[in-house]
Tab-separated table of C-alpha atoms and ligand atoms in Angstrom:
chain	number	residue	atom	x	y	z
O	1	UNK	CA	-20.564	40.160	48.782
O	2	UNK	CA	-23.596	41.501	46.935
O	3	UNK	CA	-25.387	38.728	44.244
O	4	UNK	CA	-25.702	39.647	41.081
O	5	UNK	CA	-27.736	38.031	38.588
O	6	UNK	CA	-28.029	37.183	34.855
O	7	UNK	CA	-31.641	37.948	34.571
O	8	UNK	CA	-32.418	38.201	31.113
O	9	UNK	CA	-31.424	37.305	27.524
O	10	UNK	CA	-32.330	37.941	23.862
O	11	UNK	CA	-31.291	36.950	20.700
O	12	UNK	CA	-31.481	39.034	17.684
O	13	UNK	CA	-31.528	36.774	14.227
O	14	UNK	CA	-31.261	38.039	10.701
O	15	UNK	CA	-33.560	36.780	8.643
O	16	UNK	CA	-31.468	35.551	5.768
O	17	UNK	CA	-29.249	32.408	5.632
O	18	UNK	CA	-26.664	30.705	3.775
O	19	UNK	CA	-26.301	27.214	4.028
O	20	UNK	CA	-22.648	25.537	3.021
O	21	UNK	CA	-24.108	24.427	-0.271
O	22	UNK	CA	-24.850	28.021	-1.276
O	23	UNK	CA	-21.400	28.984	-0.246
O	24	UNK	CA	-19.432	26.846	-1.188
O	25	UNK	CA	-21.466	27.353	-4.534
O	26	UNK	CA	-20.833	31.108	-4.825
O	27	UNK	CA	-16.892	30.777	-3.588
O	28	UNK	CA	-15.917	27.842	-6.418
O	29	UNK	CA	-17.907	29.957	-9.157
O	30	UNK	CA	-15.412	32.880	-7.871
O	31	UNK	CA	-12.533	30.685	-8.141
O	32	UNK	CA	-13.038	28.908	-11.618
O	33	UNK	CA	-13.535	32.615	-12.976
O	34	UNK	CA	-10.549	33.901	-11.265
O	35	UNK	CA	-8.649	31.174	-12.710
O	36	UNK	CA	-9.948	31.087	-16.111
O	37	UNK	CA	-9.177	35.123	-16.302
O	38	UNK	CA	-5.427	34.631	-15.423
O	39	UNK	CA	-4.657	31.339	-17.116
O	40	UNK	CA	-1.571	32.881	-19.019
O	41	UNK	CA	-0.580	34.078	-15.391
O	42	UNK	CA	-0.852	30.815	-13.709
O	43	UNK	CA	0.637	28.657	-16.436
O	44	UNK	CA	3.757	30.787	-16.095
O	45	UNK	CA	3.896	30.508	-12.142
O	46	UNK	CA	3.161	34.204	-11.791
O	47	UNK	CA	0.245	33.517	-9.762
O	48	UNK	CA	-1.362	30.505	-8.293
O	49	UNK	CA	-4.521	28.709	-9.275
O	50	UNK	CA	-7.121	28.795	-6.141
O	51	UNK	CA	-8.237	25.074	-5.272
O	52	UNK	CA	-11.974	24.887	-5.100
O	53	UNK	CA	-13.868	24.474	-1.465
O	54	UNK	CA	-16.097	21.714	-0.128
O	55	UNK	CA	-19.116	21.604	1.609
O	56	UNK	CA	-17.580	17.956	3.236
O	57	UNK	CA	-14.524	19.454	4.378
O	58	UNK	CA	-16.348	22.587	5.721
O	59	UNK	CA	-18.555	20.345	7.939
O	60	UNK	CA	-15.893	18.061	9.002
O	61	UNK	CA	-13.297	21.003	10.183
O	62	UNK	CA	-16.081	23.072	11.887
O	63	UNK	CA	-18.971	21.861	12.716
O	64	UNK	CA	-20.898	24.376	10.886
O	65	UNK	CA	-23.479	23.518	8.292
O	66	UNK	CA	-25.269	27.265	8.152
O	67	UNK	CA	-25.015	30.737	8.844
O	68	UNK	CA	-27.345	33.630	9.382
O	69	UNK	CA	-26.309	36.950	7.585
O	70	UNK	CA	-27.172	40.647	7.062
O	71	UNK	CA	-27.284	40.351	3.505
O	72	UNK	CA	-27.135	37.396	1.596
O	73	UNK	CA	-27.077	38.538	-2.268
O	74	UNK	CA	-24.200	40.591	-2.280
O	75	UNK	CA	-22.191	37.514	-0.268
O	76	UNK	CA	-23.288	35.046	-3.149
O	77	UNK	CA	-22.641	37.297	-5.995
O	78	UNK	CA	-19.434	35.787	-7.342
O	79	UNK	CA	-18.956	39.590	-8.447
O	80	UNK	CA	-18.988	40.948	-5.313
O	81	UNK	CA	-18.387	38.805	-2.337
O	82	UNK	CA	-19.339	40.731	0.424
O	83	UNK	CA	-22.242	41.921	2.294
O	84	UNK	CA	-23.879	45.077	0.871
O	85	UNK	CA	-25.339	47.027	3.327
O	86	UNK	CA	-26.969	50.640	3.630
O	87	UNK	CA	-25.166	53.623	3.365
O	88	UNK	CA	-27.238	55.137	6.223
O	89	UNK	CA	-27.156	59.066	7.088
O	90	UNK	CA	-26.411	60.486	10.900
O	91	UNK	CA	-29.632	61.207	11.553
O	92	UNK	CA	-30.173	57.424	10.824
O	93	UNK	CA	-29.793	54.952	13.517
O	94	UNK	CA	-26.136	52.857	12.275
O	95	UNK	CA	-27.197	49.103	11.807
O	96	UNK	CA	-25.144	47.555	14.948
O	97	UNK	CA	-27.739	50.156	17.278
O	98	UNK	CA	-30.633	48.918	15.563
O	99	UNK	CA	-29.796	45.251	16.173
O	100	UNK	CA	-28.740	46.133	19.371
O	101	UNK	CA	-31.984	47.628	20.034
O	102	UNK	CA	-33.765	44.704	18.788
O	103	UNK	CA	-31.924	42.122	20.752
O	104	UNK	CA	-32.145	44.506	23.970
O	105	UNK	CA	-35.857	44.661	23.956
O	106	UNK	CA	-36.092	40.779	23.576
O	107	UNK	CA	-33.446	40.657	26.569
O	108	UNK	CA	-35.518	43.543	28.751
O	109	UNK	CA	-38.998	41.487	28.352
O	110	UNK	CA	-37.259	38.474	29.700
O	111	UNK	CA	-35.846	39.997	32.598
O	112	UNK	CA	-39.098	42.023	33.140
O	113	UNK	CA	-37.239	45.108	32.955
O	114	UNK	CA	-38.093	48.529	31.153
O	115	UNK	CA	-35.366	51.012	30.126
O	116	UNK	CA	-36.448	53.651	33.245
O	117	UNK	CA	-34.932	50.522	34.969
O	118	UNK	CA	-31.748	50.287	33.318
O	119	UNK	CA	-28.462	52.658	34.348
O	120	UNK	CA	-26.017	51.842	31.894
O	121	UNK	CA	-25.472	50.568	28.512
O	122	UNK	CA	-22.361	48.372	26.991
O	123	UNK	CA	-21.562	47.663	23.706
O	124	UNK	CA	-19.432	44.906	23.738
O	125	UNK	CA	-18.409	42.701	20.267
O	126	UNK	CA	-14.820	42.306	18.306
O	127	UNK	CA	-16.222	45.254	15.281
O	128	UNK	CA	-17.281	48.621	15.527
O	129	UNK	CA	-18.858	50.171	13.229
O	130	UNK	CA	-17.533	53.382	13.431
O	131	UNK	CA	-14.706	55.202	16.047
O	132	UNK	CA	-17.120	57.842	17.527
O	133	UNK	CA	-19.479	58.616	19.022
O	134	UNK	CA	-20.114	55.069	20.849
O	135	UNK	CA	-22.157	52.898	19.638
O	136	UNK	CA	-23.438	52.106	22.951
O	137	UNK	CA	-24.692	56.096	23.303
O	138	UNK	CA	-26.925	55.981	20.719
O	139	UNK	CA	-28.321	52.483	21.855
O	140	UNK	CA	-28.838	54.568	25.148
O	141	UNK	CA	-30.390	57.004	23.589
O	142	UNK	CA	-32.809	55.017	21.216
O	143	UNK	CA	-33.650	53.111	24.147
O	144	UNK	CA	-33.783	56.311	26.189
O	145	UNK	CA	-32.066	54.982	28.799
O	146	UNK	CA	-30.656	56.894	31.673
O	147	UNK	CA	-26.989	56.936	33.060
O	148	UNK	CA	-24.165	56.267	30.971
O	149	UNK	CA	-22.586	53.661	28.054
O	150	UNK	CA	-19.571	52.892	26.239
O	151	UNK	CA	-18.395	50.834	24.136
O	152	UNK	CA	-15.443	47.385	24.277
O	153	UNK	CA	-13.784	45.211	22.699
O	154	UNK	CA	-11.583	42.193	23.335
O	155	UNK	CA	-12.835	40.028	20.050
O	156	UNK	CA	-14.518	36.732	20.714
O	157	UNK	CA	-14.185	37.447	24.727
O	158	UNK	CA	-16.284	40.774	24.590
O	159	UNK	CA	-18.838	39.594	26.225
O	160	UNK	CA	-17.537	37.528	28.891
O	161	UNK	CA	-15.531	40.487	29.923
O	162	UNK	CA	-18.161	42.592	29.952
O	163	UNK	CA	-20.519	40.305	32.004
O	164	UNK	CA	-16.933	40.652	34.548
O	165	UNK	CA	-16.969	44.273	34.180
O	166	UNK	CA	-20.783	45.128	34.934
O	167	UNK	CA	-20.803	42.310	38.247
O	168	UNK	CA	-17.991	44.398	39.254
O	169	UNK	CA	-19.545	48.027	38.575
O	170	UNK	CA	-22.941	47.185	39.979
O	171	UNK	CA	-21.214	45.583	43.633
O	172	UNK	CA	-19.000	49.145	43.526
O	173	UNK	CA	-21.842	50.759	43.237
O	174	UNK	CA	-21.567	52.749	39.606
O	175	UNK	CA	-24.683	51.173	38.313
O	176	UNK	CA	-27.557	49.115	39.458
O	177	UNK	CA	-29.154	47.537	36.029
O	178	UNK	CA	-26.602	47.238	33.067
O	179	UNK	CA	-27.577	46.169	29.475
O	180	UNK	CA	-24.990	44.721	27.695
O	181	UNK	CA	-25.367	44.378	23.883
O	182	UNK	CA	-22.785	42.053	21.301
O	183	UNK	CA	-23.679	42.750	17.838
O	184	UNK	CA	-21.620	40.761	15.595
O	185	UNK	CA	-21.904	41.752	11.970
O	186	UNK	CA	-18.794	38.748	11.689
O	187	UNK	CA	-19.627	38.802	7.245
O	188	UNK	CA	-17.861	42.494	7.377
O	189	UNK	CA	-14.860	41.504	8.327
O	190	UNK	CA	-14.711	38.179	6.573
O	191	UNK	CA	-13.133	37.811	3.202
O	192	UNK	CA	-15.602	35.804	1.259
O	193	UNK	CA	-12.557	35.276	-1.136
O	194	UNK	CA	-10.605	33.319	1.225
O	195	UNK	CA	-10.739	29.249	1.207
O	196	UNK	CA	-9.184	28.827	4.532
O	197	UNK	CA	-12.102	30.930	6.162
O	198	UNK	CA	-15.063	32.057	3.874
O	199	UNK	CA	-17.194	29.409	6.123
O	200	UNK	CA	-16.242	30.736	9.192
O	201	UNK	CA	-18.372	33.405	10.496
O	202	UNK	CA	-21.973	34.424	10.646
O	203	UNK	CA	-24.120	37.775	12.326
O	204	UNK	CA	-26.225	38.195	15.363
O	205	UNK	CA	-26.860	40.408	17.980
O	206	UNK	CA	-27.097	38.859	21.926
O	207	UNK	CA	-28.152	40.864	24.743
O	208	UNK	CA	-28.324	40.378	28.462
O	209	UNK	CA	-29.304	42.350	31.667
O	210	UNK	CA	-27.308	41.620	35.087
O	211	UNK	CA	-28.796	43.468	37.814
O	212	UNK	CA	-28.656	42.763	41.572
O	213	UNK	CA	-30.368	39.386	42.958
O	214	UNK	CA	-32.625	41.604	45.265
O	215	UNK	CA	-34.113	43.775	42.039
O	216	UNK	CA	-34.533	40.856	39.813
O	217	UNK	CA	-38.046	39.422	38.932
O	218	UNK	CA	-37.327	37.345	36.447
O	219	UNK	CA	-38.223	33.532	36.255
O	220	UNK	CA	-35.087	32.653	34.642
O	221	UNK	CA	-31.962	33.762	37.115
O	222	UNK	CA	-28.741	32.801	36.954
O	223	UNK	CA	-26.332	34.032	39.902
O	224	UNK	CA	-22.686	34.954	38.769
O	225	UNK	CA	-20.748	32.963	41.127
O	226	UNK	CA	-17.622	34.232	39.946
O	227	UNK	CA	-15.454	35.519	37.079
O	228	UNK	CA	-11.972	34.647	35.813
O	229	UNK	CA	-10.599	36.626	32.458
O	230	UNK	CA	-7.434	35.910	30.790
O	231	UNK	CA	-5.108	37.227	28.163
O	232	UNK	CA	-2.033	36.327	26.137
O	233	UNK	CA	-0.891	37.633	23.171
O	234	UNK	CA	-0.783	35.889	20.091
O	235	UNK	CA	-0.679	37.333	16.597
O	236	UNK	CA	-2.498	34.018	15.120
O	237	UNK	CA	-5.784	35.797	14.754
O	238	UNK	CA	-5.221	39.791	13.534
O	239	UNK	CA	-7.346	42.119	11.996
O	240	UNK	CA	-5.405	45.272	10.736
O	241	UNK	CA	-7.966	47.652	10.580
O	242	UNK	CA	-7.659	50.440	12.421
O	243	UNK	CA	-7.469	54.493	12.201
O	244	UNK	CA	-4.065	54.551	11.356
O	245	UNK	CA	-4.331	52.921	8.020
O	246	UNK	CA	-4.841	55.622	5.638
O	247	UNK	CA	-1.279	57.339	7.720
O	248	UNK	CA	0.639	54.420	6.882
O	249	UNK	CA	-0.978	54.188	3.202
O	250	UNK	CA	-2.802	51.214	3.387
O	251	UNK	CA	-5.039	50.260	0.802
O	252	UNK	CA	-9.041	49.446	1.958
O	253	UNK	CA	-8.220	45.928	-0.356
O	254	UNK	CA	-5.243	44.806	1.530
O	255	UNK	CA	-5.940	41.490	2.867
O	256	UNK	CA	-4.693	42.287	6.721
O	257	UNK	CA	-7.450	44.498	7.026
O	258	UNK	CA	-9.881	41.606	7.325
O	259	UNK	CA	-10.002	38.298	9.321
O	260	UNK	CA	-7.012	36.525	9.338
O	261	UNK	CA	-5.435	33.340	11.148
O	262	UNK	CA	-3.620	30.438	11.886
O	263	UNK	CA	-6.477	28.113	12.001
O	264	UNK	CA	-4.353	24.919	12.981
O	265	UNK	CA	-2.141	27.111	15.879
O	266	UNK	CA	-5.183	28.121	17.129
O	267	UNK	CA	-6.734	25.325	17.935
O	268	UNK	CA	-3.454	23.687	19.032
O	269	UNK	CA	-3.096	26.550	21.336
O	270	UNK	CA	-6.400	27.752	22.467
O	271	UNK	CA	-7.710	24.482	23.464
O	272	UNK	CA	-5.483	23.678	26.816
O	273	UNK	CA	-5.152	27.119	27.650
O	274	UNK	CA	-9.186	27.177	28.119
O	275	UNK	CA	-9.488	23.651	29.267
O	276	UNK	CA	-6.892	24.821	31.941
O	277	UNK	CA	-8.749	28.199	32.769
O	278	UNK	CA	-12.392	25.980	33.327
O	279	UNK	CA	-10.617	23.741	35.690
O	280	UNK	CA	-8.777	26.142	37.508
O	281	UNK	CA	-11.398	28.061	37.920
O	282	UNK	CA	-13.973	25.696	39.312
O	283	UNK	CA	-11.465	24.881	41.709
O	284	UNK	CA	-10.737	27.429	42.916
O	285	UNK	CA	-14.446	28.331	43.714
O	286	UNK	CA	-14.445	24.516	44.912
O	287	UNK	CA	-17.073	23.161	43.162
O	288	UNK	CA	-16.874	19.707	42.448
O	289	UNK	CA	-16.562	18.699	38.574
O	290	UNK	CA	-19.837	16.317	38.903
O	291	UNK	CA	-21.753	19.166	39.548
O	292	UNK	CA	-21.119	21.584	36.233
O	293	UNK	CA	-24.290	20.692	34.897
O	294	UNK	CA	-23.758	22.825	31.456
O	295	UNK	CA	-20.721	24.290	29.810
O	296	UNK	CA	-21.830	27.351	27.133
O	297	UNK	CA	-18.791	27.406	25.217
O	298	UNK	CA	-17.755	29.901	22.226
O	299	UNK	CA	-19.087	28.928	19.299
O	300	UNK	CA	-15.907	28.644	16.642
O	301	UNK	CA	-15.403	24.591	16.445
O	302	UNK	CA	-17.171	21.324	17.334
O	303	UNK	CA	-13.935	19.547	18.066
O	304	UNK	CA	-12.311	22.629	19.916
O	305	UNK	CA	-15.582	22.540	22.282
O	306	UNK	CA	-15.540	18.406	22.362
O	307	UNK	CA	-11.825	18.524	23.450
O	308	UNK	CA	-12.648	21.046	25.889
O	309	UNK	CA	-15.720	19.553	27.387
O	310	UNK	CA	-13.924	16.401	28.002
O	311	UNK	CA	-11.134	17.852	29.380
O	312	UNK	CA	-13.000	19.629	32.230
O	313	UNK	CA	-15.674	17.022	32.493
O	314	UNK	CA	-12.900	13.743	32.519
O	315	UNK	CA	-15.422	11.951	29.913
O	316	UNK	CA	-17.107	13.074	26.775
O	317	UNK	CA	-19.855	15.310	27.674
O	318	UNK	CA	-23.702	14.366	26.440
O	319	UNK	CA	-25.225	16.909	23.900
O	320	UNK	CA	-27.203	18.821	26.510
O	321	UNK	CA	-24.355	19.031	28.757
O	322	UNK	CA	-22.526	21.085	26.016
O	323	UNK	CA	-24.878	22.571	23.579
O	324	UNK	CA	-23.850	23.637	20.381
O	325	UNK	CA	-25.675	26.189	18.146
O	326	UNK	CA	-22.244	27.034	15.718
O	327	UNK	CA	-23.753	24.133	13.073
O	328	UNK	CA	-27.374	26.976	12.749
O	329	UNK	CA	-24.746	30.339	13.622
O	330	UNK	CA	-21.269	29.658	12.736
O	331	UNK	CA	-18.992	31.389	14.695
O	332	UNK	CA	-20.600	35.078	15.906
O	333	UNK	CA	-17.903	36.269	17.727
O	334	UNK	CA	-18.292	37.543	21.241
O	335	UNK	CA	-21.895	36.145	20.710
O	336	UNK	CA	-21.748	32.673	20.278
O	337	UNK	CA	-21.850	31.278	23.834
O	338	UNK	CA	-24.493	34.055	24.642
O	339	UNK	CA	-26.853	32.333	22.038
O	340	UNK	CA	-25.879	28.709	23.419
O	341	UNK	CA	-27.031	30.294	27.160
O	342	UNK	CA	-29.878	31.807	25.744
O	343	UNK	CA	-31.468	29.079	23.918
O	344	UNK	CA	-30.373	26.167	26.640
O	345	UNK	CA	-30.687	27.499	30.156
O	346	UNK	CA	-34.291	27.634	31.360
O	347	UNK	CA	-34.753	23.380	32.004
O	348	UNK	CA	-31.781	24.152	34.278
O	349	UNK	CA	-32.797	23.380	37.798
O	350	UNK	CA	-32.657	25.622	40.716
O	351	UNK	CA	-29.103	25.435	42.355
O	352	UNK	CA	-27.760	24.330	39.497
O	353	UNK	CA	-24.303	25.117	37.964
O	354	UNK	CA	-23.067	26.049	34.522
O	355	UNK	CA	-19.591	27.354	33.314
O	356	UNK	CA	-20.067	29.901	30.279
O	357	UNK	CA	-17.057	30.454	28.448
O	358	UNK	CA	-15.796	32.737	25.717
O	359	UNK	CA	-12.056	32.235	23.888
O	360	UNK	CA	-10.878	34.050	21.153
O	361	UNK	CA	-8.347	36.415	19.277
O	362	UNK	CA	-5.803	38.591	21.785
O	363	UNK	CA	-6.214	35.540	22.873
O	364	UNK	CA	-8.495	36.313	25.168
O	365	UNK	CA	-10.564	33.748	27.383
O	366	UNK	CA	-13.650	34.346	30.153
O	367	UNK	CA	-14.820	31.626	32.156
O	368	UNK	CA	-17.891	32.538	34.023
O	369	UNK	CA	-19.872	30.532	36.823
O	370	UNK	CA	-23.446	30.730	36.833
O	371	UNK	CA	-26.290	29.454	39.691
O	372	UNK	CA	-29.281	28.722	38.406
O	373	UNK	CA	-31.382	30.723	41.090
O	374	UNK	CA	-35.544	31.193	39.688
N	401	COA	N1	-12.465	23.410	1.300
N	401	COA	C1	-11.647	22.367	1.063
N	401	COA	N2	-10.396	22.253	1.565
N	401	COA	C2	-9.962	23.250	2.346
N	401	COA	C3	-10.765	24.380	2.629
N	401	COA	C4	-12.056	24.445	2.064
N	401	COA	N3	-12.882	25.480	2.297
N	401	COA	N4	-10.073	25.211	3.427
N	401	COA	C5	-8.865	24.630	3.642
N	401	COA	N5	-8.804	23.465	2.977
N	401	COA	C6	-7.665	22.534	2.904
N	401	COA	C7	-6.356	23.212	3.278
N	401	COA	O1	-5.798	23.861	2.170
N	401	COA	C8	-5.535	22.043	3.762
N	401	COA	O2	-5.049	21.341	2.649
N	401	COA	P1	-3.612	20.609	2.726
N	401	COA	O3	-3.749	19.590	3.797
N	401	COA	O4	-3.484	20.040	1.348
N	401	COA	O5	-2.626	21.684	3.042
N	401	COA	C9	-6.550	21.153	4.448
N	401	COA	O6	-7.832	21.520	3.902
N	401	COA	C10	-6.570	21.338	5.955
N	401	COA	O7	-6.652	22.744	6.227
N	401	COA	P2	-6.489	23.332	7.675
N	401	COA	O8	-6.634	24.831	7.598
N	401	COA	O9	-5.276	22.783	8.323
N	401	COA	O10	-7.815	22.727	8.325
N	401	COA	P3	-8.205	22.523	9.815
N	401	COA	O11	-8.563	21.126	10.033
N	401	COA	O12	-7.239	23.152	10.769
N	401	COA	O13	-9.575	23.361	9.913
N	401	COA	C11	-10.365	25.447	10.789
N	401	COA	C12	-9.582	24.750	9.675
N	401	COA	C13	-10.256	26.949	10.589
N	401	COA	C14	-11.817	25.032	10.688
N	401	COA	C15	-9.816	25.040	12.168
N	401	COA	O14	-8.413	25.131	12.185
N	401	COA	C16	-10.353	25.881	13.313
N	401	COA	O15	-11.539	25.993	13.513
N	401	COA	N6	-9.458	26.410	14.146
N	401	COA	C17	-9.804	27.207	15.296
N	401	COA	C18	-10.173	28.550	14.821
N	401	COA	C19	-10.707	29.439	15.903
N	401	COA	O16	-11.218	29.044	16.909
N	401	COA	N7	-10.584	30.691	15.633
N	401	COA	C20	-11.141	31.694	16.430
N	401	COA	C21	-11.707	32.630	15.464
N	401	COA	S1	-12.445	33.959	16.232
């Protein structure tokens, strides 16, 4: 069967952050106005009184101290609570192209690559920013980039399936260099208003190019050894939005048409179902647990990814067997173990073997095997 290689990366950063101090900050301002407003309300038992946050129990459920966003004023504004962003015309390129674009470039230099080289584009991350035309089109086209794109979507597991889906086009022969692109604008769909998860999430844009082994020139390879996807569906994370909602009279404030979940279920459910995808999956490739050198995990929880890591490994892994960037990111989605690859993959020896897996809403799970190969 034909290699095919990871052979570059990029990372696309905003520039602004908020730490849990600023958050937490902007959310209990929110709260002790909300509460002073409808007093009469709450003393009656109308309406309940929202409980303040804390930057202690924020740090001690995730794992996440900071998070990098697209805008940070509008987040903070107790007023407004949301990221404001530009109302950009058509002729404009939309903001999840131009990050795209950014990270792509980043991801192209690394594998040595220039767009005349590249035959297909795929957007893959849980939000779009708009139905048509494709996101991944005009990242083609900005790139000018021959071939074809489109778009996908399968939440936190985006990219993982995608990295499945381009091995599997470039061995059938559809495409020979494919860019795949996750930007995760994760502070649109977040409601900032929300205890529970205003902590959560944070934005970034990832990028990688898989190409065949014989093509790449990269000094940072990584072979995909094989790929195992899985689904099962579970309402416990849901996002409402959709085309449909101005049919069935939805209003653009109803809370289902933002992140929601069932934290606790989540993590109660997600964790074996990975832990037993991993092992599965290494087995069946028979590789021998002593020699998973690094598992790049999603990026959602600290504990999640320390339950995991010791499931598969049979001890607690060391920090640099598992590295965790979600403290710096939060969780970004279909990016997070993409950044956690990115930033801790080149000391990795030649020969060497890392698991990089995604898990998320649907639920969805990927568990990739990579080979450490230049
Ligand atoms: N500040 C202070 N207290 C808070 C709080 C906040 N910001 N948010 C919730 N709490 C309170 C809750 O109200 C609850 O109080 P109670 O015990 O009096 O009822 C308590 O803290 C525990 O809340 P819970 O939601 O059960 O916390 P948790 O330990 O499960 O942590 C998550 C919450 C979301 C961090 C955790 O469940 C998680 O990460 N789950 C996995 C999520 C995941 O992977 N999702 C994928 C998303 S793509």
């Amino acid at each position: 069967m034909e290699q095919i290689v990871i052979s570059g990366t990029g990372v696309f950063t905003p520039e602004e952050s908020i730490t849990n101090k600023e958050l937490v900050k902007a959310y209990n301002s929110y709260a002790e106005t909300y509460n002073s407003n409808n007093k009469v309300d709450i003393s009656r038992g109308n309406k309940i009184a929202l409980e303040l946050s804390s930057e202690e129990f924020i740090y001690k459920a995730s794992g996440i101290k900071s998070r990098y966003v697209m805008d940070k004023k509008g987040i903070l504004d107790p007023d407004i609570m949301h990221p404001i962003l530009d109302k950009r015309s058509n002729d404009e390129p939309s903001i999840l192209a131009e990050m795209s674009v950014k990270a792509a470039k980043k991801a192209m230099d690394s594998a040595g690559k220039t767009s005349n080289d590249i035959d297909a584009v795929i957007t893959a991350c849980s939000n779009l920013e708009r139905a048509y035309p494709a996101i991944s089109i005009e990242v083609q086209q900005l790139l000018g980039v021959s071939g074809f794109a489109f778009d996908m979507n399968v939440a936190c597991s985006s990219a993982t399936f995608a990295i499945q889906a381009a091995a599997d086009m470039i061995r059938s022969g559809s495409a020979k260099t494919i860019l795949i692109v996750n930007p995760e604008i994760c502070s649109g769909h977040l409601d900032f208003k929300d205890r529970d998860c205003h902590f959560i999430f944070g934005d970034v844009c990832t990028a990688l190019i898989l190409e065949s082994k014989e093509t790449a020139k990269s000094n940072n390879s990584f072979e995909i050894v094989s790929t195992k996807c899985i689904t099962q569906f579970s309402n416990n994370i849901r996002n409402n939005f959709g085309f449909l909602n101005n049919a069935k009279k939805s209003s653009p404030l109803d809370r289902d048409l933002l992140f929601m979940q069932e934290g606790r279920k989540v993590f109660k459910e997600v964790v074996p179902m990975v832990s037993q995808l991993i092992t599965d999956h290494i087995e069946k490739e028979k590789i021998k647990t002593a020699d998973i050198k690094r598992l790049w995990l999603h990026q959602a929880n600290k504990s999640m990814n320390d339950f995991i890591g010791k499931k598969v490994l049979g001890r607690a892994p060391e920090d640099h067997e598992q590295p965790n960037i979600l403290q710096d990111y939060a969780n970004t989605s279909s990016a997070g173990s993409i950044i956690a690859f990115s930033l801790y993959s080149e000391d990795m020896k030649n020969d060497e073997i890392g698991v990089l897996c995604s898990f998320g809403a649907g639920y969805s799970a990927g568990s990739i095997i990579l080979k450490k190969t230049s």
